[in-house]
XYZ file of C-alpha atoms in Angstrom:
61
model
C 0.000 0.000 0.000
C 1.547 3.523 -1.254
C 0.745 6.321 1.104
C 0.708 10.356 0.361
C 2.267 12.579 2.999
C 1.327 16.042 2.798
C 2.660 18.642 4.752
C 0.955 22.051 5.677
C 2.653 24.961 7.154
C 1.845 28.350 8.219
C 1.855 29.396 4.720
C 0.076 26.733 2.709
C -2.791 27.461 5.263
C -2.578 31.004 4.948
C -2.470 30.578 0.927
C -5.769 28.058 1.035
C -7.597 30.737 3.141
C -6.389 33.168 0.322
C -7.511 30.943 -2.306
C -11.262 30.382 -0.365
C -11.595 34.222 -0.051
C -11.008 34.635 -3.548
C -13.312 32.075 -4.632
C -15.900 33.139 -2.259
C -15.721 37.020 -3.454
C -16.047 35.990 -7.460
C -19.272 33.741 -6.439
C -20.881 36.671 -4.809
C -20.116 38.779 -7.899
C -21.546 36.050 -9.990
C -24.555 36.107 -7.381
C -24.759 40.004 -7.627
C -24.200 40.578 -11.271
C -25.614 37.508 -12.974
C -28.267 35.224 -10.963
C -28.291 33.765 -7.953
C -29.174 30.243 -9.500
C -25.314 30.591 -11.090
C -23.552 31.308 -7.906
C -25.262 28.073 -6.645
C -24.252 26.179 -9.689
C -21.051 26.624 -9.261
C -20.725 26.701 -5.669
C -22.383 22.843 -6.026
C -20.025 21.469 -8.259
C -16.995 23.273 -6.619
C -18.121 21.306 -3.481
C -18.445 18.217 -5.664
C -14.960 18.891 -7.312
C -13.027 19.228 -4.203
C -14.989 16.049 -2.402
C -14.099 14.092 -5.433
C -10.468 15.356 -5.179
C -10.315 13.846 -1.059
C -12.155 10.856 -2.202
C -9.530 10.104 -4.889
C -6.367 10.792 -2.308
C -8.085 8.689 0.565
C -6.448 5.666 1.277
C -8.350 2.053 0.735
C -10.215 0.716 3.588
């Protein structure tokens, strides 16, 4: 069984929070300027994206 270390520090956590502000601030544009029903959209299959993304780099049980 191959394993996957990853290592956070100070910065890669600062830099995710960075990277979730910024997405956060365009989908409330896109929920300002365009429709709301967008800004969902998106939202939805960013959540799907990311749990797809863990799902794929979890270990076998």
């Amino acid at each position: 069984m191959q394993s996957i270390n990853i290592h956070l520090t100070g910065r890669s956590v600062l830099t995710g929070l960075l990277l979730l502000a910024v997405v956060l601030g365009v989908l409330a544009l896109v929920w300002l300027l365009v429709t709301p029903a967008w800004a969902i959209g998106i939202g939805a299959g960013l959540v799907l994206l990311i749990r797809g993304l863990v799902w794929l780099f979890k270990p076998s049980e």
